[in-house]
Coordinates of C-alpha atoms in Angstrom, one line a residue:
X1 CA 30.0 -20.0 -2.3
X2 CA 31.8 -18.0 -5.0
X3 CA 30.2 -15.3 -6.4
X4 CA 31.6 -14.9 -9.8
X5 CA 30.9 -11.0 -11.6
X6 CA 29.1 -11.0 -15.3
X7 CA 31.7 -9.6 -17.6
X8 CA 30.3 -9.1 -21.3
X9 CA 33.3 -8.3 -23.5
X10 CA 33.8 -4.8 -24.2
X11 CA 35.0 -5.5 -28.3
X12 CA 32.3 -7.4 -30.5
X13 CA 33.5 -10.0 -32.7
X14 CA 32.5 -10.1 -35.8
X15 CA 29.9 -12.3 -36.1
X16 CA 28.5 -9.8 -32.8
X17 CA 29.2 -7.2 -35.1
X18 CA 26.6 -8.1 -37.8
X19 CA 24.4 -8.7 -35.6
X20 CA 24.1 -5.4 -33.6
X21 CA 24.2 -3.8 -37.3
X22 CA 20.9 -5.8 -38.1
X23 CA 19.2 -4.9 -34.5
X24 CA 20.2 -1.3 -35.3
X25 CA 17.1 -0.7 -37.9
X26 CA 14.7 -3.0 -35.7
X27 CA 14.1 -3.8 -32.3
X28 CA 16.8 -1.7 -31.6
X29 CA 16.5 -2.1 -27.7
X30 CA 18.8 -5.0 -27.7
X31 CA 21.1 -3.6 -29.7
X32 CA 21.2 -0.2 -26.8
X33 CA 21.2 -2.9 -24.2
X34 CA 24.1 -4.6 -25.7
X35 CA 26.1 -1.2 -25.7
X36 CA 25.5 -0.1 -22.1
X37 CA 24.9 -3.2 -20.3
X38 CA 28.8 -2.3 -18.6
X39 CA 27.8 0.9 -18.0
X40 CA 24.2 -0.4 -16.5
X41 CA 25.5 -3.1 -14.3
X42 CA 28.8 -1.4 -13.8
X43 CA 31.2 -3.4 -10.5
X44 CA 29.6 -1.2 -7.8
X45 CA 25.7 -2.3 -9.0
X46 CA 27.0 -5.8 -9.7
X47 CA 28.5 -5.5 -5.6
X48 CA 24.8 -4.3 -4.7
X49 CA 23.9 -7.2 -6.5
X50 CA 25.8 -10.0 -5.0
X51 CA 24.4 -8.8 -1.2
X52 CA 21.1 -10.7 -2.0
X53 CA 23.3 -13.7 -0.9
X54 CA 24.8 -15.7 1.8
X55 CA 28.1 -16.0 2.3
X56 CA 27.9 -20.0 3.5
X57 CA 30.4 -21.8 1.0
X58 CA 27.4 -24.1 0.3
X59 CA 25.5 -25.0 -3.0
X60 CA 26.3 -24.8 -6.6
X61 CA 27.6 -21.2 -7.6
X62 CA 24.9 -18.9 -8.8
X63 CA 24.3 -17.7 -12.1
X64 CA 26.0 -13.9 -12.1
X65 CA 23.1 -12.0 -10.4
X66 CA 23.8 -9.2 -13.3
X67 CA 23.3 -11.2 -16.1
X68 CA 19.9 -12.4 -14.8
X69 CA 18.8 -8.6 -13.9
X70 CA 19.4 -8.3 -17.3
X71 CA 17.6 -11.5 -18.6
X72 CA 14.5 -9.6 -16.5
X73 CA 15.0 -6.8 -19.2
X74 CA 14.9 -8.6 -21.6
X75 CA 11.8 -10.8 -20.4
X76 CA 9.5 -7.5 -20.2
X77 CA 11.1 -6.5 -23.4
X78 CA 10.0 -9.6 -25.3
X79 CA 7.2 -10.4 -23.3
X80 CA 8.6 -13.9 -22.2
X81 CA 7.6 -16.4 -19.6
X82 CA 10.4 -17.9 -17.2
X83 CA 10.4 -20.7 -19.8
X84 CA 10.1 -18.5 -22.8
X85 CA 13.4 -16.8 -21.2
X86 CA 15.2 -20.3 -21.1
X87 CA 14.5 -20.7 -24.7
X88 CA 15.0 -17.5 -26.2
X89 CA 19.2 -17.5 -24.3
X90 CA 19.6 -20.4 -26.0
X91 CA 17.8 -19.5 -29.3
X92 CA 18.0 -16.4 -30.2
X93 CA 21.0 -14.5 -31.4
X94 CA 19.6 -11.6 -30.3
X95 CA 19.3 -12.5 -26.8
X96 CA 22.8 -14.1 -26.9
X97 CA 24.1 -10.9 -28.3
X98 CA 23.3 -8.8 -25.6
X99 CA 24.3 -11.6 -22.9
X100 CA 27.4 -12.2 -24.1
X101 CA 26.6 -15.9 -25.0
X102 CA 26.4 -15.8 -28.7
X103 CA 26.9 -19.2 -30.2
X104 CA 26.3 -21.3 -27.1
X105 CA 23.9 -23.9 -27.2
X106 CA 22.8 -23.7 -23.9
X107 CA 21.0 -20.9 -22.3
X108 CA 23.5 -19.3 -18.9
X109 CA 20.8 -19.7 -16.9
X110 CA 18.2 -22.6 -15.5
X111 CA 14.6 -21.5 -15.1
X112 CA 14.8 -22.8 -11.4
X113 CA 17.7 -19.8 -11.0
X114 CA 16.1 -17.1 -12.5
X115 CA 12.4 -18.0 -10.6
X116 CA 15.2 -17.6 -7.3
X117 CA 16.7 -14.6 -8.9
X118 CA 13.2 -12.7 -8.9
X119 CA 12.3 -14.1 -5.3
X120 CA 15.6 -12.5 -4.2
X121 CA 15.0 -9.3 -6.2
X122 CA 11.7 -8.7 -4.7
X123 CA 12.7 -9.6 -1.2
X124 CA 15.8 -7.3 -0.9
X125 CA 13.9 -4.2 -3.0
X126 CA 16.4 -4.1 -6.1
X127 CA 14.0 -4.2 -8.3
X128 CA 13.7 -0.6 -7.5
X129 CA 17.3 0.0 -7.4
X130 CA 17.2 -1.0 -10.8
X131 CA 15.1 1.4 -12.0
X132 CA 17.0 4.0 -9.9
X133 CA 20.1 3.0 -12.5
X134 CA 18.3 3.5 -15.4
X135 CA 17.8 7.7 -14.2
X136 CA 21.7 6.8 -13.5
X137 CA 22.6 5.9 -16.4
X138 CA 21.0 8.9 -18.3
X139 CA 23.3 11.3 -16.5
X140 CA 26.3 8.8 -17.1
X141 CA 25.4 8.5 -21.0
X142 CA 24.5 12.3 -21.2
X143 CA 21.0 11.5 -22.8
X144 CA 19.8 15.1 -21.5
X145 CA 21.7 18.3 -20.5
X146 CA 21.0 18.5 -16.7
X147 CA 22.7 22.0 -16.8
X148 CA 19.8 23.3 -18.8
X149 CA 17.0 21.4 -16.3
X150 CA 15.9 23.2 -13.3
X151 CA 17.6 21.7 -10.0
X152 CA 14.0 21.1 -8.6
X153 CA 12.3 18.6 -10.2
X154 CA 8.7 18.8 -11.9
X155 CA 7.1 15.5 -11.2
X156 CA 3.4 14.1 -12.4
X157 CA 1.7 11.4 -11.1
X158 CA -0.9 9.0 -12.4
X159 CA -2.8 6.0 -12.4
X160 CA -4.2 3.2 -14.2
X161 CA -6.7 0.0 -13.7
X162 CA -4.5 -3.2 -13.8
X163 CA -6.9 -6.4 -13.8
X164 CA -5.8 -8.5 -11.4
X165 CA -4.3 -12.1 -12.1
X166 CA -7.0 -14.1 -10.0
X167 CA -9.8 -16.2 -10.5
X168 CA -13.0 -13.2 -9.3
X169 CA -15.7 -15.5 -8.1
X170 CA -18.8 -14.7 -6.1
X171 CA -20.5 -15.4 -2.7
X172 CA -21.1 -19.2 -3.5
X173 CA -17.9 -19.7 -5.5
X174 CA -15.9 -17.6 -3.0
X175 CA -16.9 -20.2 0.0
X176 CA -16.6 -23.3 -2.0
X177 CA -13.1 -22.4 -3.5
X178 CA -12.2 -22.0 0.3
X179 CA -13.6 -25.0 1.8
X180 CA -11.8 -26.8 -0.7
X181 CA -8.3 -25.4 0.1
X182 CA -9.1 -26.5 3.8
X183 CA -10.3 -29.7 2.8
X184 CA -6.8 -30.3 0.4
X185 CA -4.6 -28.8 3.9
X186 CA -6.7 -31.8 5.6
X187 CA -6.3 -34.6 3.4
X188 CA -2.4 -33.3 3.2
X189 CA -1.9 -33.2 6.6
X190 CA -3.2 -36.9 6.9
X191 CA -1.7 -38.0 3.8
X192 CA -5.4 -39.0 2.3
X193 CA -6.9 -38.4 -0.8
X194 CA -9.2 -35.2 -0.7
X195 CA -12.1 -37.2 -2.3
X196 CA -12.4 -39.8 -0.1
X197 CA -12.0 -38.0 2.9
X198 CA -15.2 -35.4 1.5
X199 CA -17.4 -39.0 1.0
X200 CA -16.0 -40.0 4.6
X201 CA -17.4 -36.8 6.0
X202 CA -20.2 -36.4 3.5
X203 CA -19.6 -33.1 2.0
X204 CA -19.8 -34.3 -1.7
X205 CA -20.6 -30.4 -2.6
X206 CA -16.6 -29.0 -1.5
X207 CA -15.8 -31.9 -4.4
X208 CA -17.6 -30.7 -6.7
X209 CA -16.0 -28.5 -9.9
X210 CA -18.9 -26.3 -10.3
X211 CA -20.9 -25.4 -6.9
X212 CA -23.4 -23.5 -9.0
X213 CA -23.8 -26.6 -11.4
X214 CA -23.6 -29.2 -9.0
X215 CA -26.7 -27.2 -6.4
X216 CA -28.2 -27.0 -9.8
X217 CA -31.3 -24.8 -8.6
X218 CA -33.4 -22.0 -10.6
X219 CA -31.1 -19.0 -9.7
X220 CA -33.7 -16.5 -10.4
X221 CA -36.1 -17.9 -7.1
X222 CA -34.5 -16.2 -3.8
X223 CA -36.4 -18.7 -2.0
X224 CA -33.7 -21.6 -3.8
X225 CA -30.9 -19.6 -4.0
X226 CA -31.5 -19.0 0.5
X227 CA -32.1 -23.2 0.7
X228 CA -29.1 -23.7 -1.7
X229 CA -26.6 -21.2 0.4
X230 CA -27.7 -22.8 3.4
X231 CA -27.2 -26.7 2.4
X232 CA -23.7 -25.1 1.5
X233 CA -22.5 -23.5 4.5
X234 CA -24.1 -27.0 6.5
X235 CA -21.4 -29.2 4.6
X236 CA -18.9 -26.3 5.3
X237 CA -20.1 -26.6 9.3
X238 CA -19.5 -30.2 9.3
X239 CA -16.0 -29.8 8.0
X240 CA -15.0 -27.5 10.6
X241 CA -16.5 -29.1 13.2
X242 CA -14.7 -32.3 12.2
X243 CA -11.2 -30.0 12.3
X244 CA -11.7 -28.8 15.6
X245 CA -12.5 -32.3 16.9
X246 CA -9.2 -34.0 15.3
X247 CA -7.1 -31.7 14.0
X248 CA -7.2 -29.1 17.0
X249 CA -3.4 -28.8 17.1
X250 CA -3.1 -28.4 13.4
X251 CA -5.9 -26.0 13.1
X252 CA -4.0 -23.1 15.4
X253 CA -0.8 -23.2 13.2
X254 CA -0.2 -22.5 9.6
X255 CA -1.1 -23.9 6.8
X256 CA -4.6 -25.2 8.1
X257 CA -4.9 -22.2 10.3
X258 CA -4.7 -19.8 7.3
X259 CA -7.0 -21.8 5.4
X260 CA -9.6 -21.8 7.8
X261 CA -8.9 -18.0 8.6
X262 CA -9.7 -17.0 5.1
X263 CA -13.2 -18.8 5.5
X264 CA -14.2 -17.4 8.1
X265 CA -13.1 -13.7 6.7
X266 CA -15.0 -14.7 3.8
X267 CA -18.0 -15.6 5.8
X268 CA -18.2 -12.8 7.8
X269 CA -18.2 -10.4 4.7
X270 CA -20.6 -12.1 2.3
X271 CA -23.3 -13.3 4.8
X272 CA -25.5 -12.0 7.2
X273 CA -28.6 -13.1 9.1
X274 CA -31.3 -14.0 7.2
X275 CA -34.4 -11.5 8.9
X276 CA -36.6 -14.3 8.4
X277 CA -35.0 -16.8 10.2
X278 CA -33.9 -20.2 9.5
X279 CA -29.9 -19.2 9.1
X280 CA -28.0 -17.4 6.5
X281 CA -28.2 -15.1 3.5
X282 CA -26.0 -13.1 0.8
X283 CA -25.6 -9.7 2.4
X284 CA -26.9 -6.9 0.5
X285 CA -24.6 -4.7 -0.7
X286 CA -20.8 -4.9 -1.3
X287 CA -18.9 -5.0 2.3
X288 CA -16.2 -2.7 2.4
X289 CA -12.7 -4.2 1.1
X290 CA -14.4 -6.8 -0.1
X291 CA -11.7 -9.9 -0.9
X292 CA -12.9 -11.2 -4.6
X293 CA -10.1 -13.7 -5.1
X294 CA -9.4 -16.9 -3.3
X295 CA -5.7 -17.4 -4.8
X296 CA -5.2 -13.7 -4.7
X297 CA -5.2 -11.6 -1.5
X298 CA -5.0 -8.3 -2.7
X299 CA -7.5 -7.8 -5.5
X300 CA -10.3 -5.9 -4.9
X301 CA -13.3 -4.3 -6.3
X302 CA -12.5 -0.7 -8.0
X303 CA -13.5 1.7 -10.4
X304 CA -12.4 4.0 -12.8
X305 CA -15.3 5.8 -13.3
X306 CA -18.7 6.3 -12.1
X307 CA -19.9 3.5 -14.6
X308 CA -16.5 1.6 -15.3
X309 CA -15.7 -1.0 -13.1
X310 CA -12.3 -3.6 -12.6
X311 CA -11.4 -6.1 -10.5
X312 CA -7.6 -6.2 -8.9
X313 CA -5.0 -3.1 -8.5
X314 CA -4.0 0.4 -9.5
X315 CA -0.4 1.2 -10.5
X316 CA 0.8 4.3 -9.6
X317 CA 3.7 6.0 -11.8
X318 CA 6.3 9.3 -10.9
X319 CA 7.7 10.8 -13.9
X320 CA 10.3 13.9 -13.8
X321 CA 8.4 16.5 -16.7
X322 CA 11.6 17.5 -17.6
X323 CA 13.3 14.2 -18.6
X324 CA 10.2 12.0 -19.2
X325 CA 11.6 9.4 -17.1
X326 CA 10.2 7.6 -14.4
X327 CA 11.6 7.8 -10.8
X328 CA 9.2 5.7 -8.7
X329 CA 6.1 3.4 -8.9
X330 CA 4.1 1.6 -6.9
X331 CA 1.0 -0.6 -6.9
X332 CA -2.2 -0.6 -4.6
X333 CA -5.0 -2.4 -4.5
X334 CA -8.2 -1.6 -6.8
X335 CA -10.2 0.5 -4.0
X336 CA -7.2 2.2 -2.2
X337 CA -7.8 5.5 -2.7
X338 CA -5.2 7.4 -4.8
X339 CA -4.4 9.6 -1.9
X340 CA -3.1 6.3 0.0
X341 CA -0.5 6.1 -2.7
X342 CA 1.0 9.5 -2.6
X343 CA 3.0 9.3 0.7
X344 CA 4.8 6.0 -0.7
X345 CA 5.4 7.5 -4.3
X346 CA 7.1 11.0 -1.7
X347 CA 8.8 8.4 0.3
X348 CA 10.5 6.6 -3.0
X349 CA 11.5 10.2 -4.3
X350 CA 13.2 11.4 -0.8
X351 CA 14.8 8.0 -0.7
X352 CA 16.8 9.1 -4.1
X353 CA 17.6 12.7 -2.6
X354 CA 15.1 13.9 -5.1
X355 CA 14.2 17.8 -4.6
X356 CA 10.7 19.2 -5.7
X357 CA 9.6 21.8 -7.3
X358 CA 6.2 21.3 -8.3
X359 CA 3.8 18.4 -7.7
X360 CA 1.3 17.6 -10.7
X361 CA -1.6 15.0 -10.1
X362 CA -5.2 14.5 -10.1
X363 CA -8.0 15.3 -7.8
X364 CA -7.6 12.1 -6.1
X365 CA -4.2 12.8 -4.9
X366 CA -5.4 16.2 -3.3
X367 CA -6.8 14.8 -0.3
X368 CA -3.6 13.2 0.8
X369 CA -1.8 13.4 4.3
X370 CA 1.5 14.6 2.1
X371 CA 0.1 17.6 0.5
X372 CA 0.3 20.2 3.3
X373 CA 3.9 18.7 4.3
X374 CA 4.7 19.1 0.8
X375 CA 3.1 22.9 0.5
X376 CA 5.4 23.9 3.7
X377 CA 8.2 22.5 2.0
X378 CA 7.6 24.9 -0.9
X379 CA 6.3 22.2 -3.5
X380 CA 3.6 24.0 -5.5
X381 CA 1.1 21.9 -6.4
X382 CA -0.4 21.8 -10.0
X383 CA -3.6 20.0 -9.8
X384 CA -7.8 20.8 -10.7
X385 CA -9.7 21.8 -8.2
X386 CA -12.7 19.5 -6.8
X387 CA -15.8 20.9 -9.1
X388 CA -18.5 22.9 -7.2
X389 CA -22.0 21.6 -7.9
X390 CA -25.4 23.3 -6.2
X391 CA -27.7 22.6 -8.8
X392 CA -29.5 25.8 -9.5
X393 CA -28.5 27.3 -6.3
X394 CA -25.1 29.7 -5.4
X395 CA -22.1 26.9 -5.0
X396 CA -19.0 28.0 -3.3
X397 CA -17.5 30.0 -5.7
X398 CA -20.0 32.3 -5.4
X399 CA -18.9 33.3 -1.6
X400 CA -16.1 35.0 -0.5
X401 CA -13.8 32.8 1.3
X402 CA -11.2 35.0 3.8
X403 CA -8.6 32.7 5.2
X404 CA -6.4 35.6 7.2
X405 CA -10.0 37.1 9.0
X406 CA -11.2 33.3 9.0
X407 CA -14.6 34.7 7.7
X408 CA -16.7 33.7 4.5
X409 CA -19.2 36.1 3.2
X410 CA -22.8 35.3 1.3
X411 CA -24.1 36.3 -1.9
X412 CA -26.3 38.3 0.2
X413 CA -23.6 40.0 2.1
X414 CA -23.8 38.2 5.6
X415 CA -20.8 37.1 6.8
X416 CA -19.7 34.5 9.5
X417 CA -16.5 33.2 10.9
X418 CA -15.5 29.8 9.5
X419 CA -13.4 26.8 10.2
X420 CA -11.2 24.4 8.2
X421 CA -13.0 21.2 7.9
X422 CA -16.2 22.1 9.3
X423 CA -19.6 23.5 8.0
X424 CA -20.1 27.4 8.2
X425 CA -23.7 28.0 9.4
X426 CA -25.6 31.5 7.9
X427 CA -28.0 33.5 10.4
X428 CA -31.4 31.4 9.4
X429 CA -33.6 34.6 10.2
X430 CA -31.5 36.4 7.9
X431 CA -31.2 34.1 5.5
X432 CA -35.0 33.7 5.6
X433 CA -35.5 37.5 4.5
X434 CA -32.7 37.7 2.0
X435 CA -33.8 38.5 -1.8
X436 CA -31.9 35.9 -3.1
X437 CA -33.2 32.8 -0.9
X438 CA -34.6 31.4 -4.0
X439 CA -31.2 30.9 -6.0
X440 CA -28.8 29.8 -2.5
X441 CA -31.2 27.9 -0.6
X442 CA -34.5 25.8 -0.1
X443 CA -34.0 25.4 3.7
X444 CA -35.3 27.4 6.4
X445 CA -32.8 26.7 9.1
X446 CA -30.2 29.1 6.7
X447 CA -27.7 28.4 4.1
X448 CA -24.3 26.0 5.5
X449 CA -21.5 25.7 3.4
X450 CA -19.1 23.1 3.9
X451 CA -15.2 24.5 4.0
X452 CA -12.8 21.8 3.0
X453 CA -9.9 20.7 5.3
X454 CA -7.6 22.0 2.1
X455 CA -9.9 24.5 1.1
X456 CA -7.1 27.8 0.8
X457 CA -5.7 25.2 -1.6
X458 CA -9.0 24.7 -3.0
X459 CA -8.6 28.6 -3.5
X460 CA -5.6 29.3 -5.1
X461 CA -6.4 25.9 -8.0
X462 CA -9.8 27.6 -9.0
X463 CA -7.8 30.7 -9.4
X464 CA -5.5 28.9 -11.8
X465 CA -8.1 27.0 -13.4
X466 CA -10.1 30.1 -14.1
X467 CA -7.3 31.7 -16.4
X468 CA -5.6 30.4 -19.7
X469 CA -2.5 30.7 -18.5
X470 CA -3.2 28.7 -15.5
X471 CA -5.5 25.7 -17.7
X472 CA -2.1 26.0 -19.8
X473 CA 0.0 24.7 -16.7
X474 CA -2.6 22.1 -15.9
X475 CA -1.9 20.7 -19.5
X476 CA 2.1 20.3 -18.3
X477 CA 1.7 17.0 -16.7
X478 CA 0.2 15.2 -20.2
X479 CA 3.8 13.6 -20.6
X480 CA 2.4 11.7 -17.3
X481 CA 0.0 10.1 -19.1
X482 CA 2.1 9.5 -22.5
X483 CA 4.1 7.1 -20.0
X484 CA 1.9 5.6 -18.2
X485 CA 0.1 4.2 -21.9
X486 CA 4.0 3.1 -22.7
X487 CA 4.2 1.3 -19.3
X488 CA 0.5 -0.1 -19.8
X489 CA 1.8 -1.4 -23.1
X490 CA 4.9 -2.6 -21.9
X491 CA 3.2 -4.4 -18.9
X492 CA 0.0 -4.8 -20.2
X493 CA -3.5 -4.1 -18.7
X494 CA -4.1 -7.4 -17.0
X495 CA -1.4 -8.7 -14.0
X496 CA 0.9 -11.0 -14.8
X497 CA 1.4 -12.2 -11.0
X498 CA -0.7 -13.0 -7.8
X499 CA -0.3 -10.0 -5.0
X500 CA 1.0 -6.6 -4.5
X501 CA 4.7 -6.7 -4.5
X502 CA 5.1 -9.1 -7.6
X503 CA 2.9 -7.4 -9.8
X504 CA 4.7 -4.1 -8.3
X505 CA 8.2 -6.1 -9.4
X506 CA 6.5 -6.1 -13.0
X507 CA 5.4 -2.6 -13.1
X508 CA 9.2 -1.9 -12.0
X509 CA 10.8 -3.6 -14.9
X510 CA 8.2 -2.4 -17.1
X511 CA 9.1 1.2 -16.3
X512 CA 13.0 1.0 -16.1
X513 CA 12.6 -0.4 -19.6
X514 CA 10.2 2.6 -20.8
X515 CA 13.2 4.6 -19.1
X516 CA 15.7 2.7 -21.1
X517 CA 13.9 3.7 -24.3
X518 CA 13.4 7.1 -23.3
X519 CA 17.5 7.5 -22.9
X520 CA 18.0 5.3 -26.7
X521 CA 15.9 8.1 -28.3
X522 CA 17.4 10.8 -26.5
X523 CA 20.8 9.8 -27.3
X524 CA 19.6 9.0 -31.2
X525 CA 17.9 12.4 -31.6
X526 CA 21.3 14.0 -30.4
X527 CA 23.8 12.0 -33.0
X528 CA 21.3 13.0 -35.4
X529 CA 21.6 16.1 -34.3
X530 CA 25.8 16.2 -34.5
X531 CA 25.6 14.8 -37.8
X532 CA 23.5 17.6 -39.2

């Protein structure tokens, strides 16, 4: 199998020409993507390119792996499906223009190869080389003056609710949806159709399009809503017990073993023992990484406030403060902390030989495994501190906190050693006869104050918090959140794939092209500058 290079003409003709003239006043990304796609996919990116395949001498000859990383581009760009894509190459001038097709009535590219393009992409991690090019290609196109910006970088980091791409169903739905995957592995594996083998085994309710129309019960009476669960999960007992009695074999392997896996998870975190006997009912509560999704395994519950909830992921964004650019992103799942996400965001940045100078994030980064790591490499870390909250009584701020003596001193003057991470406990007899009881405690064991793991860092952010030129600093890392709203609008707020690492392959593209833009206005602003 030949691997043949993509190789865009340098010259425009001059039908090209016009063109590019008229995408100069509008849409001008194509017309910036036409001018450095050489420069973006140069022979050594193309090389890195070409190692997402086998060498066997079998098959048809790809399309060049370039041109289709650039068809990705232009797919987030234009906000086009796969099939969209197809159309548009073989449409639109515009398109054509910047693949170097103009004219040709048939798109360079199948929508079978580009689906295989993105598998490929995702598999070998060059969708993040791909936004590693794009800081690249800033330093290549001279878009910012490097000598001017500090050799340690200043990077933010921030978050935002992507709703996930699958169907969010509850406790009833949830099992149903399930059983019927297992029944549709079944009547696959014995090359039957799925309804008759549900009237064979007489579990009409798995059939059924709607469980909750087809139980068709008052859903307001717990007493049917218990009877209704339970005639559910019998006809969901008599299907399992008719896999494990002739389909043993099949059931301990994949597919059939996956399908029944996932009912059993689902089981187990939805249902518990009814108290008052006579089987099973809905748990109370929400179990802890709860799945919500049938068809997608990585949505969760989460929240973005105290009162704002969404279902599926949080996408996670790195951008140097000096440049505006993005150098990493990554995507979690909706009730991953944001502390989880920090050591992989760290990771991406080392991977690039990145250096750091200061770290700017939210509260919900503090907590993270990375920070001290990152404090002893001499990162300083920009960030608010947690808020202190007593009610009416002293909160922390109003003790004296030593770290080199280890001690932490009282309103009241009584001091006692502390230790990171634990609870410092105040002499109760002495709390009992200090004057000001009333306004640090109610309790008549003595005052305890709980001393964060972090808590000298906890220090040193109130201190900057508590000035203006330190709440001025705090306001540095707002460029953070001007990108993130251009990658939410870019991406959009609600997933465009099932799972993790796809939807993390969107969030990529969608950044490198926010990147891309970032670099066209840079290099506009400084031609208008030359001109003046």
């Amino acid at each position: 199998m030949t691997l043949s290079r993509w190789n865009p003409p340098d010259t425009l003709s001059a039908r090209e020409a016009r063109i590019r003239k008229r995408v100069g006043k509008k849409r001008k990304m194509f017309g910036f993507l036409c001018d450095q796609r050489c420069e973006l996919f140069d022979e050594e990116f193309q090389a890195e390119l070409e190692q997402m395949y086998r060498d066997t001498g079998a098959g048809k000859d790809p399309v060049p792996p370039a041109l289709l990383a650039m068809v990705v581009l232009l797919q987030s760009y234009s906000k086009a499906s796969d099939s969209d894509a197809v159309e548009l190459a073989a449409c639109d001038a515009r398109w054509q223009l910047v693949l170097g097709c103009l004219g040709s009535d048939e798109a360079p590219f199948s929508q079978g190869a580009l689906f295989n393009f993105r598998e490929r992409l995702i598999a070998h991690d060059m969708d993040r080389k791909l936004l590693d090019r794009t800081r690249e290609l800033a330093k290549r196109t001279g878009a910012f003056d490097y000598k001017q910006l500090p050799k340690k970088l200043d990077v933010a980091i921030d978050s935002s609710p992507l709703i996930g791409a699958g169907r969010v169903e509850d406790a009833f739905n949830l099992l149903a949806h399930a059983a019927w995957k297992v029944v549709l592995c079944v009547a696959e594996l014995r090359d039957r159709p799925a309804e008759l083998l549900v009237d064979e085994l007489g579990i009409p309710l798995l059939a059924e399009s709607s469980i909750k129309k087809a139980l068709d019960i008052d859903w307001s009476d717990p007493v049917a809503k218990n009877a209704a669960l339970n005639l559910l999960l019998g006809q969901i007992e008599t299907l399992e017990q008719w896999v494990k009695t002739n389909l043993s074999s099949e059931a301990s392997k994949p597919p059939l073993q996956d399908q029944l896996g996932l009912l059993e998870r689902l089981r187990e975190q939805d249902l518990e023992p009814d108290p008052k006997g006579g089987g099973q009912r809905i748990e109370r509560g929400v179990a802890k990484d709860r799945r919500v999704s049938v068809e997608d395994p990585d949505m969760r519950h989460g929240r973005k406030t105290k009162t704002k909830t969404f279902n599926g992921y949080k996408r996670h964004i790195a951008v140097d403060l000096g440049t505006k650019l993005i150098l990493a992103v990554t995507v979690a799942s909706a009730n991953e902390p944001e502390k989880d996400s920090l050591p992989t965001l760290v990771d991406r940045l080392d991977q690039q030989g990145l250096e750091l100078g200061r770290m700017y994030f939210d509260r919900g980064y503090i907590e993270s495994s990375d920070v001290p790591e990152l404090i002893a490499d001499g990162v300083e870390i920009i960030c608010k501190p947690w808020r202190q909250s007593n009610g009416d009584k002293f909160n922390k701020t109003d003790f004296k906190l030593d770290f080199a003596k280890q001690t932490v001193t009282c309103p009241g003057e009584q001091t006692q050693p502390m230790i990171l991470g634990e609870i410092a406990r105040f002499d109760a007899d002495v709390c009992n006869a200090c004057a000001l009881k009333s306004k640090c405690t109610t309790s008549d064991r003595g005052r305890g104050l709980r001393v964060a793991a972090n808590e000298p860092l906890q220090a040193k952010l109130r201190v900057l918090q508590g000035s203006a030129e330190g709440r001025a600093r705090l306001r540095e890392r707002v460029p953070v959140e001007h990108s993130l709203a251009h990658v939410s609008q870019r991406q959009g707020n609600r997933a465009r794939y099932l799972g993790k690492r796809k939807n993390e392959y969107d969030l990529t593209r969608a950044a490198a092209l926010v990147n891309l833009q970032v670099i066209q206005r840079e290099l506009e602003s400084s031609e208008v500058a030359i001109a003046a």
